[in-house]
PDB file of C-alpha atoms in Angstrom:
ATOM      1  CA  UNK A   1       0.101  -0.153  -0.043  1.00 43.00           C
ATOM      2  CA  UNK A   2       1.398   3.159  -0.625  1.00 41.00           C
ATOM      3  CA  UNK A   3       2.513   5.580   2.022  1.00 40.00           C
ATOM      4  CA  UNK A   4       3.739   8.823   1.365  1.00 38.00           C
ATOM      5  CA  UNK A   5       7.566   9.660   2.872  1.00 35.00           C
ATOM      6  CA  UNK A   6       7.679  12.070   5.729  1.00 35.00           C
ATOM      7  CA  UNK A   7      10.179  13.404   7.925  1.00 33.00           C
ATOM      8  CA  UNK A   8       9.598  13.001  11.570  1.00 38.00           C
ATOM      9  CA  UNK A   9       8.697  16.631  13.200  1.00 38.00           C
ATOM     10  CA  UNK A  10       8.929  17.928  10.080  1.00 38.00           C
ATOM     11  CA  UNK A  11       6.002  19.302   7.962  1.00 36.00           C
ATOM     12  CA  UNK A  12       4.600  17.295   5.040  1.00 44.00           C
ATOM     13  CA  UNK A  13       2.406  19.501   2.960  1.00 45.00           C
ATOM     14  CA  UNK A  14      -0.064  15.959   1.836  1.00 49.00           C
ATOM     15  CA  UNK A  15      -0.651  15.850   5.644  1.00 48.00           C
ATOM     16  CA  UNK A  16      -1.493  19.247   6.596  1.00 55.00           C
ATOM     17  CA  UNK A  17      -5.167  19.375   7.644  1.00 69.00           C
ATOM     18  CA  UNK A  18      -5.556  15.494   6.342  1.00 79.00           C
ATOM     19  CA  UNK A  19      -9.081  14.641   6.067  1.00 82.00           C
ATOM     20  CA  UNK A  20      -9.758  11.283   7.546  1.00 89.00           C
ATOM     21  CA  UNK A  21     -13.499   9.842   6.618  1.00 91.00           C
ATOM     22  CA  UNK A  22     -15.074   7.944   9.414  1.00 91.00           C
ATOM     23  CA  UNK A  23     -16.837   5.128   8.648  1.00 94.00           C
ATOM     24  CA  UNK A  24     -17.560   1.326   9.293  1.00 96.00           C
ATOM     25  CA  UNK A  25     -16.722  -1.280   6.735  1.00 97.00           C
ATOM     26  CA  UNK A  26     -19.684  -2.445   4.798  1.00 97.00           C
ATOM     27  CA  UNK A  27     -19.860  -5.175   1.392  1.00 98.00           C
ATOM     28  CA  UNK A  28     -20.665  -2.449  -1.038  1.00 98.00           C
ATOM     29  CA  UNK A  29     -18.915   0.952  -1.240  1.00 98.00           C
ATOM     30  CA  UNK A  30     -20.024   3.793  -3.616  1.00 98.00           C
ATOM     31  CA  UNK A  31     -17.590   6.601  -4.070  1.00 97.00           C
ATOM     32  CA  UNK A  32     -18.784   9.524  -5.996  1.00 95.00           C
ATOM     33  CA  UNK A  33     -18.117  13.402  -6.439  1.00 89.00           C
ATOM     34  CA  UNK A  34     -21.891  14.183  -6.655  1.00 88.00           C
ATOM     35  CA  UNK A  35     -23.923  15.619  -3.969  1.00 86.00           C
ATOM     36  CA  UNK A  36     -27.131  14.902  -6.122  1.00 87.00           C
ATOM     37  CA  UNK A  37     -25.790  10.940  -6.013  1.00 92.00           C
ATOM     38  CA  UNK A  38     -25.279  10.847  -2.538  1.00 92.00           C
ATOM     39  CA  UNK A  39     -28.430  12.441  -1.712  1.00 89.00           C
ATOM     40  CA  UNK A  40     -30.423   9.914  -4.029  1.00 91.00           C
ATOM     41  CA  UNK A  41     -28.768   7.039  -2.384  1.00 94.00           C
ATOM     42  CA  UNK A  42     -30.049   7.945   0.795  1.00 92.00           C
ATOM     43  CA  UNK A  43     -33.755   7.887  -0.382  1.00 89.00           C
ATOM     44  CA  UNK A  44     -32.844   4.786  -2.388  1.00 92.00           C
ATOM     45  CA  UNK A  45     -31.258   2.830   0.856  1.00 92.00           C
ATOM     46  CA  UNK A  46     -34.890   3.277   2.164  1.00 90.00           C
ATOM     47  CA  UNK A  47     -36.126   1.636  -0.490  1.00 93.00           C
ATOM     48  CA  UNK A  48     -33.988  -1.565  -0.867  1.00 96.00           C
ATOM     49  CA  UNK A  49     -35.458  -4.759   0.157  1.00 94.00           C
ATOM     50  CA  UNK A  50     -35.074  -6.144   3.805  1.00 94.00           C
ATOM     51  CA  UNK A  51     -31.704  -7.757   4.334  1.00 95.00           C
ATOM     52  CA  UNK A  52     -30.196  -6.036   1.597  1.00 97.00           C
ATOM     53  CA  UNK A  53     -26.236  -5.727   2.154  1.00 97.00           C
ATOM     54  CA  UNK A  54     -24.817  -2.458   4.268  1.00 97.00           C
ATOM     55  CA  UNK A  55     -23.986   0.232   2.148  1.00 97.00           C
ATOM     56  CA  UNK A  56     -21.127   2.936   2.867  1.00 97.00           C
ATOM     57  CA  UNK A  57     -21.115   6.083   0.465  1.00 96.00           C
ATOM     58  CA  UNK A  58     -17.872   8.419   0.667  1.00 96.00           C
ATOM     59  CA  UNK A  59     -17.674  12.206  -1.644  1.00 93.00           C
ATOM     60  CA  UNK A  60     -15.000  12.073  -3.473  1.00 92.00           C
ATOM     61  CA  UNK A  61     -13.875  15.520  -3.093  1.00 89.00           C
ATOM     62  CA  UNK A  62     -13.172  14.364   0.474  1.00 91.00           C
ATOM     63  CA  UNK A  63     -10.403  11.732  -0.824  1.00 94.00           C
ATOM     64  CA  UNK A  64      -8.121  13.813  -2.276  1.00 92.00           C
ATOM     65  CA  UNK A  65      -5.000  13.678  -0.116  1.00 93.00           C
ATOM     66  CA  UNK A  66      -3.122  10.696  -0.879  1.00 94.00           C
ATOM     67  CA  UNK A  67      -3.154  10.148   3.194  1.00 94.00           C
ATOM     68  CA  UNK A  68      -6.488   9.932   3.365  1.00 94.00           C
ATOM     69  CA  UNK A  69      -7.038   7.729   0.609  1.00 96.00           C
ATOM     70  CA  UNK A  70      -4.374   5.252   2.028  1.00 96.00           C
ATOM     71  CA  UNK A  71      -6.155   5.325   5.109  1.00 96.00           C
ATOM     72  CA  UNK A  72      -9.931   4.828   3.500  1.00 96.00           C
ATOM     73  CA  UNK A  73      -8.512   2.012   1.630  1.00 97.00           C
ATOM     74  CA  UNK A  74      -7.109   0.363   4.864  1.00 97.00           C
ATOM     75  CA  UNK A  75      -9.888   0.532   6.444  1.00 96.00           C
ATOM     76  CA  UNK A  76     -12.703   0.529   4.352  1.00 97.00           C
ATOM     77  CA  UNK A  77     -11.814  -0.719   0.973  1.00 98.00           C
ATOM     78  CA  UNK A  78      -9.934  -3.992   1.840  1.00 98.00           C
ATOM     79  CA  UNK A  79     -12.971  -4.866   3.575  1.00 97.00           C
ATOM     80  CA  UNK A  80     -15.688  -4.315   0.969  1.00 98.00           C
ATOM     81  CA  UNK A  81     -16.655  -6.869  -1.825  1.00 98.00           C
ATOM     82  CA  UNK A  82     -18.152  -4.510  -4.151  1.00 98.00           C
ATOM     83  CA  UNK A  83     -16.749  -0.756  -5.085  1.00 98.00           C
ATOM     84  CA  UNK A  84     -18.622   1.348  -7.480  1.00 98.00           C
ATOM     85  CA  UNK A  85     -16.545   4.390  -8.474  1.00 98.00           C
ATOM     86  CA  UNK A  86     -18.303   7.481 -10.255  1.00 96.00           C
ATOM     87  CA  UNK A  87     -15.927   9.238 -11.391  1.00 93.00           C
ATOM     88  CA  UNK A  88     -16.258  12.694 -13.392  1.00 86.00           C
ATOM     89  CA  UNK A  89     -13.367  14.059 -15.574  1.00 83.00           C
ATOM     90  CA  UNK A  90     -11.447  10.760 -16.752  1.00 86.00           C
ATOM     91  CA  UNK A  91      -9.009   9.018 -14.939  1.00 89.00           C
ATOM     92  CA  UNK A  92      -6.307  12.077 -14.374  1.00 88.00           C
ATOM     93  CA  UNK A  93      -8.659  13.232 -12.134  1.00 89.00           C
ATOM     94  CA  UNK A  94      -8.194  10.697  -9.473  1.00 95.00           C
ATOM     95  CA  UNK A  95      -5.357   8.858 -10.702  1.00 94.00           C
ATOM     96  CA  UNK A  96      -3.861   8.212  -7.394  1.00 96.00           C
ATOM     97  CA  UNK A  97      -7.055   7.240  -5.937  1.00 96.00           C
ATOM     98  CA  UNK A  98      -8.018   4.708  -9.154  1.00 96.00           C
ATOM     99  CA  UNK A  99      -3.982   3.322  -8.757  1.00 96.00           C
ATOM    100  CA  UNK A 100      -4.782   2.366  -4.634  1.00 97.00           C
ATOM    101  CA  UNK A 101      -8.227   0.858  -5.410  1.00 98.00           C
ATOM    102  CA  UNK A 102      -6.941  -1.541  -8.230  1.00 96.00           C
ATOM    103  CA  UNK A 103      -4.139  -2.406  -5.491  1.00 97.00           C
ATOM    104  CA  UNK A 104      -6.806  -3.296  -2.905  1.00 98.00           C
ATOM    105  CA  UNK A 105      -9.194  -5.302  -5.336  1.00 98.00           C
ATOM    106  CA  UNK A 106      -6.429  -7.436  -7.021  1.00 97.00           C
ATOM    107  CA  UNK A 107      -5.423  -8.499  -3.202  1.00 97.00           C
ATOM    108  CA  UNK A 108      -9.286  -9.000  -2.285  1.00 97.00           C
ATOM    109  CA  UNK A 109     -10.738 -10.272  -5.298  1.00 97.00           C
ATOM    110  CA  UNK A 110     -13.623  -7.270  -4.741  1.00 98.00           C
ATOM    111  CA  UNK A 111     -15.926  -6.301  -7.564  1.00 98.00           C
ATOM    112  CA  UNK A 112     -14.438  -3.155  -8.948  1.00 98.00           C
ATOM    113  CA  UNK A 113     -17.246  -0.984 -11.041  1.00 98.00           C
ATOM    114  CA  UNK A 114     -15.279   2.211 -12.182  1.00 97.00           C
ATOM    115  CA  UNK A 115     -17.634   4.612 -14.877  1.00 96.00           C
ATOM    116  CA  UNK A 116     -17.969   7.939 -16.090  1.00 94.00           C
ATOM    117  CA  UNK A 117     -19.815  10.385 -13.970  1.00 90.00           C
ATOM    118  CA  UNK A 118     -21.804  11.678 -16.863  1.00 86.00           C
ATOM    119  CA  UNK A 119     -23.252  10.296 -19.531  1.00 82.00           C
ATOM    120  CA  UNK A 120     -19.986  10.577 -21.979  1.00 85.00           C
ATOM    121  CA  UNK A 121     -18.781   7.378 -22.514  1.00 89.00           C
ATOM    122  CA  UNK A 122     -15.326   6.499 -21.333  1.00 92.00           C
ATOM    123  CA  UNK A 123     -13.419   3.787 -22.619  1.00 93.00           C
ATOM    124  CA  UNK A 124     -10.353   4.178 -20.985  1.00 92.00           C
ATOM    125  CA  UNK A 125     -11.922   4.967 -17.071  1.00 94.00           C
ATOM    126  CA  UNK A 126     -14.424   1.965 -17.729  1.00 95.00           C
ATOM    127  CA  UNK A 127     -11.286  -0.642 -18.629  1.00 94.00           C
ATOM    128  CA  UNK A 128     -10.223  -0.515 -14.824  1.00 95.00           C
ATOM    129  CA  UNK A 129     -13.215  -2.037 -13.661  1.00 97.00           C
ATOM    130  CA  UNK A 130     -12.947  -6.034 -12.941  1.00 97.00           C
ATOM    131  CA  UNK A 131     -16.342  -6.949 -14.211  1.00 97.00           C
ATOM    132  CA  UNK A 132     -17.436  -7.350 -17.777  1.00 96.00           C
ATOM    133  CA  UNK A 133     -18.032  -4.409 -19.619  1.00 95.00           C
ATOM    134  CA  UNK A 134     -21.667  -4.903 -20.120  1.00 96.00           C
ATOM    135  CA  UNK A 135     -22.518  -5.200 -16.300  1.00 97.00           C
ATOM    136  CA  UNK A 136     -20.592  -1.712 -16.164  1.00 97.00           C
ATOM    137  CA  UNK A 137     -22.109  -0.469 -19.054  1.00 96.00           C
ATOM    138  CA  UNK A 138     -25.630  -1.429 -17.470  1.00 97.00           C
ATOM    139  CA  UNK A 139     -24.993  -0.179 -13.955  1.00 97.00           C
ATOM    140  CA  UNK A 140     -23.707   2.690 -15.689  1.00 97.00           C
ATOM    141  CA  UNK A 141     -26.969   3.731 -17.124  1.00 95.00           C
ATOM    142  CA  UNK A 142     -28.958   2.923 -13.982  1.00 96.00           C
ATOM    143  CA  UNK A 143     -27.163   5.826 -12.706  1.00 94.00           C
ATOM    144  CA  UNK A 144     -26.914   8.540 -15.756  1.00 90.00           C
ATOM    145  CA  UNK A 145     -30.600   8.192 -15.891  1.00 88.00           C
ATOM    146  CA  UNK A 146     -30.851   9.185 -12.349  1.00 87.00           C
ATOM    147  CA  UNK A 147     -33.856   9.012 -10.049  1.00 88.00           C
ATOM    148  CA  UNK A 148     -34.459   6.722  -7.168  1.00 91.00           C
ATOM    149  CA  UNK A 149     -36.062   4.063  -8.722  1.00 93.00           C
ATOM    150  CA  UNK A 150     -33.079   3.497 -11.223  1.00 94.00           C
ATOM    151  CA  UNK A 151     -30.752   3.849  -7.905  1.00 96.00           C
ATOM    152  CA  UNK A 152     -32.498   0.849  -6.337  1.00 96.00           C
ATOM    153  CA  UNK A 153     -32.318  -1.070  -9.171  1.00 97.00           C
ATOM    154  CA  UNK A 154     -29.012  -0.141  -9.703  1.00 97.00           C
ATOM    155  CA  UNK A 155     -27.664  -0.906  -6.261  1.00 98.00           C
ATOM    156  CA  UNK A 156     -29.655  -4.461  -6.558  1.00 98.00           C
ATOM    157  CA  UNK A 157     -28.030  -5.239  -9.783  1.00 98.00           C
ATOM    158  CA  UNK A 158     -24.498  -4.442  -8.213  1.00 98.00           C
ATOM    159  CA  UNK A 159     -25.165  -7.004  -5.316  1.00 98.00           C
ATOM    160  CA  UNK A 160     -26.279  -9.448  -7.969  1.00 98.00           C
ATOM    161  CA  UNK A 161     -22.887  -8.803  -9.782  1.00 96.00           C
ATOM    162  CA  UNK A 162     -20.556  -8.980  -6.845  1.00 96.00           C
ATOM    163  CA  UNK A 163     -22.281 -10.758  -3.725  1.00 97.00           C
ATOM    164  CA  UNK A 164     -23.986 -12.997  -6.153  1.00 96.00           C
ATOM    165  CA  UNK A 165     -27.204 -12.211  -4.773  1.00 97.00           C
ATOM    166  CA  UNK A 166     -30.525 -12.718  -6.965  1.00 97.00           C
ATOM    167  CA  UNK A 167     -32.522  -9.584  -7.109  1.00 97.00           C
ATOM    168  CA  UNK A 168     -32.567  -9.797 -10.741  1.00 97.00           C
ATOM    169  CA  UNK A 169     -33.767  -6.026 -11.161  1.00 98.00           C
ATOM    170  CA  UNK A 170     -35.199  -4.199 -14.325  1.00 97.00           C
ATOM    171  CA  UNK A 171     -33.623  -2.658 -16.986  1.00 96.00           C
ATOM    172  CA  UNK A 172     -32.667   1.083 -16.461  1.00 95.00           C
ATOM    173  CA  UNK A 173     -35.611   3.301 -16.826  1.00 91.00           C
ATOM    174  CA  UNK A 174     -35.088   6.373 -19.114  1.00 88.00           C
ATOM    175  CA  UNK A 175     -36.327   9.456 -18.238  1.00 82.00           C
ATOM    176  CA  UNK A 176     -36.900  12.838 -19.940  1.00 87.00           C
ATOM    177  CA  UNK A 177     -33.088  14.255 -20.891  1.00 86.00           C
ATOM    178  CA  UNK A 178     -35.155  17.840 -20.646  1.00 91.00           C
ATOM    179  CA  UNK A 179     -37.987  19.519 -18.984  1.00 91.00           C
ATOM    180  CA  UNK A 180     -39.341  21.958 -17.438  1.00 92.00           C
ATOM    181  CA  UNK A 181     -39.725  22.524 -13.512  1.00 92.00           C
ATOM    182  CA  UNK A 182     -42.705  23.755 -11.981  1.00 90.00           C
ATOM    183  CA  UNK A 183     -40.966  25.332  -8.963  1.00 88.00           C
ATOM    184  CA  UNK A 184     -44.444  26.283  -7.689  1.00 85.00           C
ATOM    185  CA  UNK A 185     -46.044  23.008  -7.384  1.00 68.00           C
ATOM    186  CA  UNK A 186     -44.476  21.108  -4.882  1.00 49.00           C
ATOM    187  CA  UNK A 187     -47.163  18.224  -4.770  1.00 39.00           C
ATOM    188  CA  UNK A 188     -45.569  17.112  -8.130  1.00 40.00           C
ATOM    189  CA  UNK A 189     -42.129  16.494  -9.924  1.00 41.00           C
ATOM    190  CA  UNK A 190     -43.558  14.625 -13.054  1.00 42.00           C
ATOM    191  CA  UNK A 191     -41.753  16.870 -16.360  1.00 42.00           C
ATOM    192  CA  UNK A 192     -45.403  15.503 -18.116  1.00 36.00           C
ATOM    193  CA  UNK A 193     -47.311  17.607 -15.616  1.00 35.00           C
ATOM    194  CA  UNK A 194     -45.487  20.812 -15.285  1.00 39.00           C
ATOM    195  CA  UNK A 195     -47.509  23.518 -15.854  1.00 39.00           C
ATOM    196  CA  UNK A 196     -47.156  26.338 -18.919  1.00 41.00           C
ATOM    197  CA  UNK A 197     -44.209  28.807 -18.839  1.00 45.00           C
ATOM    198  CA  UNK A 198     -47.147  31.708 -18.238  1.00 47.00           C
ATOM    199  CA  UNK A 199     -47.925  29.584 -14.998  1.00 48.00           C
ATOM    200  CA  UNK A 200     -44.410  28.923 -14.107  1.00 45.00           C
ATOM    201  CA  UNK A 201     -43.450  32.857 -14.388  1.00 45.00           C
ATOM    202  CA  UNK A 202     -44.994  34.099 -11.321  1.00 48.00           C
ATOM    203  CA  UNK A 203     -45.127  37.544 -12.653  1.00 55.00           C
ATOM    204  CA  UNK A 204     -47.287  38.994 -15.209  1.00 59.00           C
ATOM    205  CA  UNK A 205     -45.597  40.215 -18.547  1.00 74.00           C
ATOM    206  CA  UNK A 206     -42.230  40.320 -16.826  1.00 88.00           C
ATOM    207  CA  UNK A 207     -38.761  39.815 -18.071  1.00 93.00           C
ATOM    208  CA  UNK A 208     -37.971  35.989 -18.109  1.00 94.00           C
ATOM    209  CA  UNK A 209     -34.804  34.634 -16.930  1.00 96.00           C
ATOM    210  CA  UNK A 210     -33.799  31.100 -18.005  1.00 95.00           C
ATOM    211  CA  UNK A 211     -32.294  28.651 -15.507  1.00 96.00           C
ATOM    212  CA  UNK A 212     -30.504  25.749 -16.472  1.00 94.00           C
ATOM    213  CA  UNK A 213     -29.201  23.011 -14.002  1.00 93.00           C
ATOM    214  CA  UNK A 214     -28.728  19.131 -14.289  1.00 90.00           C
ATOM    215  CA  UNK A 215     -31.549  16.498 -14.341  1.00 88.00           C
ATOM    216  CA  UNK A 216     -30.041  14.669 -11.245  1.00 85.00           C
ATOM    217  CA  UNK A 217     -30.596  17.834  -8.973  1.00 87.00           C
ATOM    218  CA  UNK A 218     -34.595  17.494 -10.171  1.00 88.00           C
ATOM    219  CA  UNK A 219     -34.438  13.851  -9.771  1.00 85.00           C
ATOM    220  CA  UNK A 220     -33.026  13.487  -6.371  1.00 82.00           C
ATOM    221  CA  UNK A 221     -34.804  16.652  -5.072  1.00 80.00           C
ATOM    222  CA  UNK A 222     -32.177  18.712  -4.413  1.00 83.00           C
ATOM    223  CA  UNK A 223     -34.002  21.600  -5.726  1.00 89.00           C
ATOM    224  CA  UNK A 224     -33.849  24.189  -2.702  1.00 89.00           C
ATOM    225  CA  UNK A 225     -30.945  26.536  -4.885  1.00 92.00           C
ATOM    226  CA  UNK A 226     -33.129  26.156  -7.355  1.00 94.00           C
ATOM    227  CA  UNK A 227     -36.349  27.108  -5.652  1.00 94.00           C
ATOM    228  CA  UNK A 228     -34.454  29.920  -3.947  1.00 93.00           C
ATOM    229  CA  UNK A 229     -33.216  31.430  -7.583  1.00 95.00           C
ATOM    230  CA  UNK A 230     -36.524  31.230  -8.901  1.00 95.00           C
ATOM    231  CA  UNK A 231     -37.970  33.373  -5.599  1.00 94.00           C
ATOM    232  CA  UNK A 232     -35.260  36.074  -6.225  1.00 95.00           C
ATOM    233  CA  UNK A 233     -35.786  36.859  -9.703  1.00 95.00           C
ATOM    234  CA  UNK A 234     -39.654  36.810  -8.950  1.00 94.00           C
ATOM    235  CA  UNK A 235     -38.675  39.219  -5.698  1.00 93.00           C
ATOM    236  CA  UNK A 236     -36.801  41.353  -8.403  1.00 93.00           C
ATOM    237  CA  UNK A 237     -40.033  41.628 -10.877  1.00 94.00           C
ATOM    238  CA  UNK A 238     -38.334  38.835 -13.159  1.00 95.00           C
ATOM    239  CA  UNK A 239     -39.738  35.795 -14.830  1.00 94.00           C
ATOM    240  CA  UNK A 240     -37.844  32.745 -13.968  1.00 95.00           C
ATOM    241  CA  UNK A 241     -37.905  29.782 -16.524  1.00 95.00           C
ATOM    242  CA  UNK A 242     -36.135  26.832 -14.769  1.00 96.00           C
ATOM    243  CA  UNK A 243     -35.089  23.928 -16.911  1.00 95.00           C
ATOM    244  CA  UNK A 244     -33.272  20.884 -16.340  1.00 93.00           C
ATOM    245  CA  UNK A 245     -30.896  18.896 -18.791  1.00 90.00           C
ATOM    246  CA  UNK A 246     -28.874  15.790 -18.523  1.00 85.00           C
ATOM    247  CA  UNK A 247     -26.151  17.420 -20.318  1.00 79.00           C
ATOM    248  CA  UNK A 248     -25.281  20.542 -22.592  1.00 77.00           C
ATOM    249  CA  UNK A 249     -23.009  18.333 -24.148  1.00 74.00           C
ATOM    250  CA  UNK A 250     -25.891  16.687 -26.183  1.00 74.00           C
ATOM    251  CA  UNK A 251     -26.496  18.447 -29.528  1.00 74.00           C
ATOM    252  CA  UNK A 252     -30.428  16.748 -29.268  1.00 79.00           C
ATOM    253  CA  UNK A 253     -30.955  18.255 -25.877  1.00 81.00           C
ATOM    254  CA  UNK A 254     -29.833  21.378 -26.824  1.00 79.00           C
ATOM    255  CA  UNK A 255     -32.516  21.358 -29.741  1.00 79.00           C
ATOM    256  CA  UNK A 256     -35.265  21.114 -27.249  1.00 85.00           C
ATOM    257  CA  UNK A 257     -34.067  24.020 -24.874  1.00 85.00           C
ATOM    258  CA  UNK A 258     -35.552  26.480 -27.743  1.00 83.00           C
ATOM    259  CA  UNK A 259     -39.343  25.512 -27.028  1.00 86.00           C
ATOM    260  CA  UNK A 260     -38.427  26.402 -23.440  1.00 90.00           C
ATOM    261  CA  UNK A 261     -36.112  29.680 -23.682  1.00 91.00           C
ATOM    262  CA  UNK A 262     -36.903  30.864 -27.350  1.00 87.00           C
ATOM    263  CA  UNK A 263     -41.027  29.707 -27.555  1.00 87.00           C
ATOM    264  CA  UNK A 264     -43.116  30.497 -30.482  1.00 82.00           C
ATOM    265  CA  UNK A 265     -46.125  32.036 -28.729  1.00 79.00           C
ATOM    266  CA  UNK A 266     -44.401  33.820 -26.074  1.00 79.00           C
ATOM    267  CA  UNK A 267     -41.162  36.039 -25.516  1.00 87.00           C
ATOM    268  CA  UNK A 268     -37.926  34.465 -25.286  1.00 91.00           C
ATOM    269  CA  UNK A 269     -36.050  34.774 -22.057  1.00 94.00           C
ATOM    270  CA  UNK A 270     -33.202  37.855 -21.491  1.00 95.00           C
ATOM    271  CA  UNK A 271     -30.561  36.521 -19.427  1.00 95.00           C
ATOM    272  CA  UNK A 272     -29.682  32.401 -18.883  1.00 94.00           C
ATOM    273  CA  UNK A 273     -28.452  31.927 -15.652  1.00 95.00           C
ATOM    274  CA  UNK A 274     -26.460  28.540 -15.992  1.00 91.00           C
ATOM    275  CA  UNK A 275     -25.383  26.169 -13.403  1.00 92.00           C
ATOM    276  CA  UNK A 276     -24.322  23.305 -15.296  1.00 86.00           C
ATOM    277  CA  UNK A 277     -20.438  22.440 -15.627  1.00 74.00           C
ATOM    278  CA  UNK A 278     -18.665  22.139 -18.826  1.00 53.00           C
ATOM    279  CA  UNK A 279     -20.773  24.614 -20.446  1.00 41.00           C
ATOM    280  CA  UNK A 280     -18.950  28.007 -20.463  1.00 42.00           C
ATOM    281  CA  UNK A 281     -15.703  26.677 -21.719  1.00 44.00           C
ATOM    282  CA  UNK A 282     -17.240  26.607 -24.953  1.00 46.00           C
ATOM    283  CA  UNK A 283     -18.931  29.091 -25.788  1.00 48.00           C
ATOM    284  CA  UNK A 284     -15.881  30.744 -27.875  1.00 51.00           C
ATOM    285  CA  UNK A 285     -15.522  27.728 -29.614  1.00 50.00           C
ATOM    286  CA  UNK A 286     -16.701  27.128 -32.724  1.00 44.00           C
ATOM    287  CA  UNK A 287     -18.670  23.622 -31.507  1.00 57.00           C
ATOM    288  CA  UNK A 288     -21.669  22.805 -33.643  1.00 54.00           C
ATOM    289  CA  UNK A 289     -23.272  21.552 -29.933  1.00 51.00           C
ATOM    290  CA  UNK A 290     -23.146  24.880 -28.443  1.00 63.00           C
ATOM    291  CA  UNK A 291     -24.903  26.944 -31.716  1.00 68.00           C
ATOM    292  CA  UNK A 292     -28.473  26.394 -29.753  1.00 70.00           C
ATOM    293  CA  UNK A 293     -27.286  28.428 -27.028  1.00 75.00           C
ATOM    294  CA  UNK A 294     -25.500  30.894 -28.690  1.00 79.00           C
ATOM    295  CA  UNK A 295     -28.789  31.864 -31.215  1.00 81.00           C
ATOM    296  CA  UNK A 296     -30.171  32.907 -27.820  1.00 85.00           C
ATOM    297  CA  UNK A 297     -28.478  35.950 -28.283  1.00 89.00           C
ATOM    298  CA  UNK A 298     -28.542  36.682 -24.177  1.00 92.00           C
ATOM    299  CA  UNK A 299     -26.067  37.149 -21.762  1.00 93.00           C
ATOM    300  CA  UNK A 300     -25.265  34.013 -19.737  1.00 91.00           C
ATOM    301  CA  UNK A 301     -23.780  34.316 -16.167  1.00 93.00           C
ATOM    302  CA  UNK A 302     -22.490  31.247 -14.764  1.00 90.00           C
ATOM    303  CA  UNK A 303     -23.785  29.962 -11.285  1.00 92.00           C
ATOM    304  CA  UNK A 304     -21.544  28.146  -8.968  1.00 87.00           C
ATOM    305  CA  UNK A 305     -23.200  25.301  -6.500  1.00 84.00           C
ATOM    306  CA  UNK A 306     -20.720  24.830  -3.788  1.00 78.00           C
ATOM    307  CA  UNK A 307     -19.636  21.307  -3.163  1.00 69.00           C
ATOM    308  CA  UNK A 308     -18.397  22.089  -0.013  1.00 72.00           C
ATOM    309  CA  UNK A 309     -19.758  22.117   3.905  1.00 75.00           C
ATOM    310  CA  UNK A 310     -21.775  25.037   4.804  1.00 80.00           C
ATOM    311  CA  UNK A 311     -19.317  26.326   7.430  1.00 85.00           C
ATOM    312  CA  UNK A 312     -16.481  26.284   4.342  1.00 82.00           C
ATOM    313  CA  UNK A 313     -19.420  28.197   2.275  1.00 79.00           C
ATOM    314  CA  UNK A 314     -19.533  30.923   5.082  1.00 84.00           C
TER     315      UNK A 314
END
């Protein structure tokens, strides 16, 4: 196992302010950098069948220092039978961690499933898995489709793969890639029952402001920041148009945005608040995938969701 060199009594930049994750071992360990994954998993856990194996979830943002990774590997990962990793940014984003995890599973023979944290295929990343590519692909689709039901069935499928259970869950259930969020109607989160844009605006004859956010937030119920943005706009006599998307990288998703942000029978938005990642960097490029966003011809402001704690934010 990796150990970083340290001189007794000296200062070690890797150990300065080291974070250690306090957990007990479990048969299934899930590592992800997405807060929406963690929130959805918390809800899904209560809906798993009685007697389902114990599950531990770790935030990848807390597994950045080498000493933290080594300690977590020795205390938790070496005792796991199934390790699931959802990684944004490719192998280079967590290269040391992947190296350590591979060493662990070579010794323990645990089932390792490594998959992208978004819906863009990454053969290099998936190749780190120790189960069949078809199994990784199916599990990946459970989590890219999102939603509590898909997460429940994804966990059941992972248990079948690594723990030889026989839950035999149904295939991933497809969820709309883009849709309007009816932030005024708390009784329903089904996009098919979403109200019209006029009803959603909350302000008559007001300038419309588009809000883009990830579908994962919509499906996990992590909507307090979006609700707050909408209310803040209404307080300023503006009409919010909140729309969820799976990813701005998908041309067909971008094409659908027009019906919400540039409708035929209503005024188009005057400003776009974008909370998604990997979008702003491409606005100056010639990528055809961004033509639909550029065609709106409105200012775009990036809204950043904090991945830290409330104390860190303050």
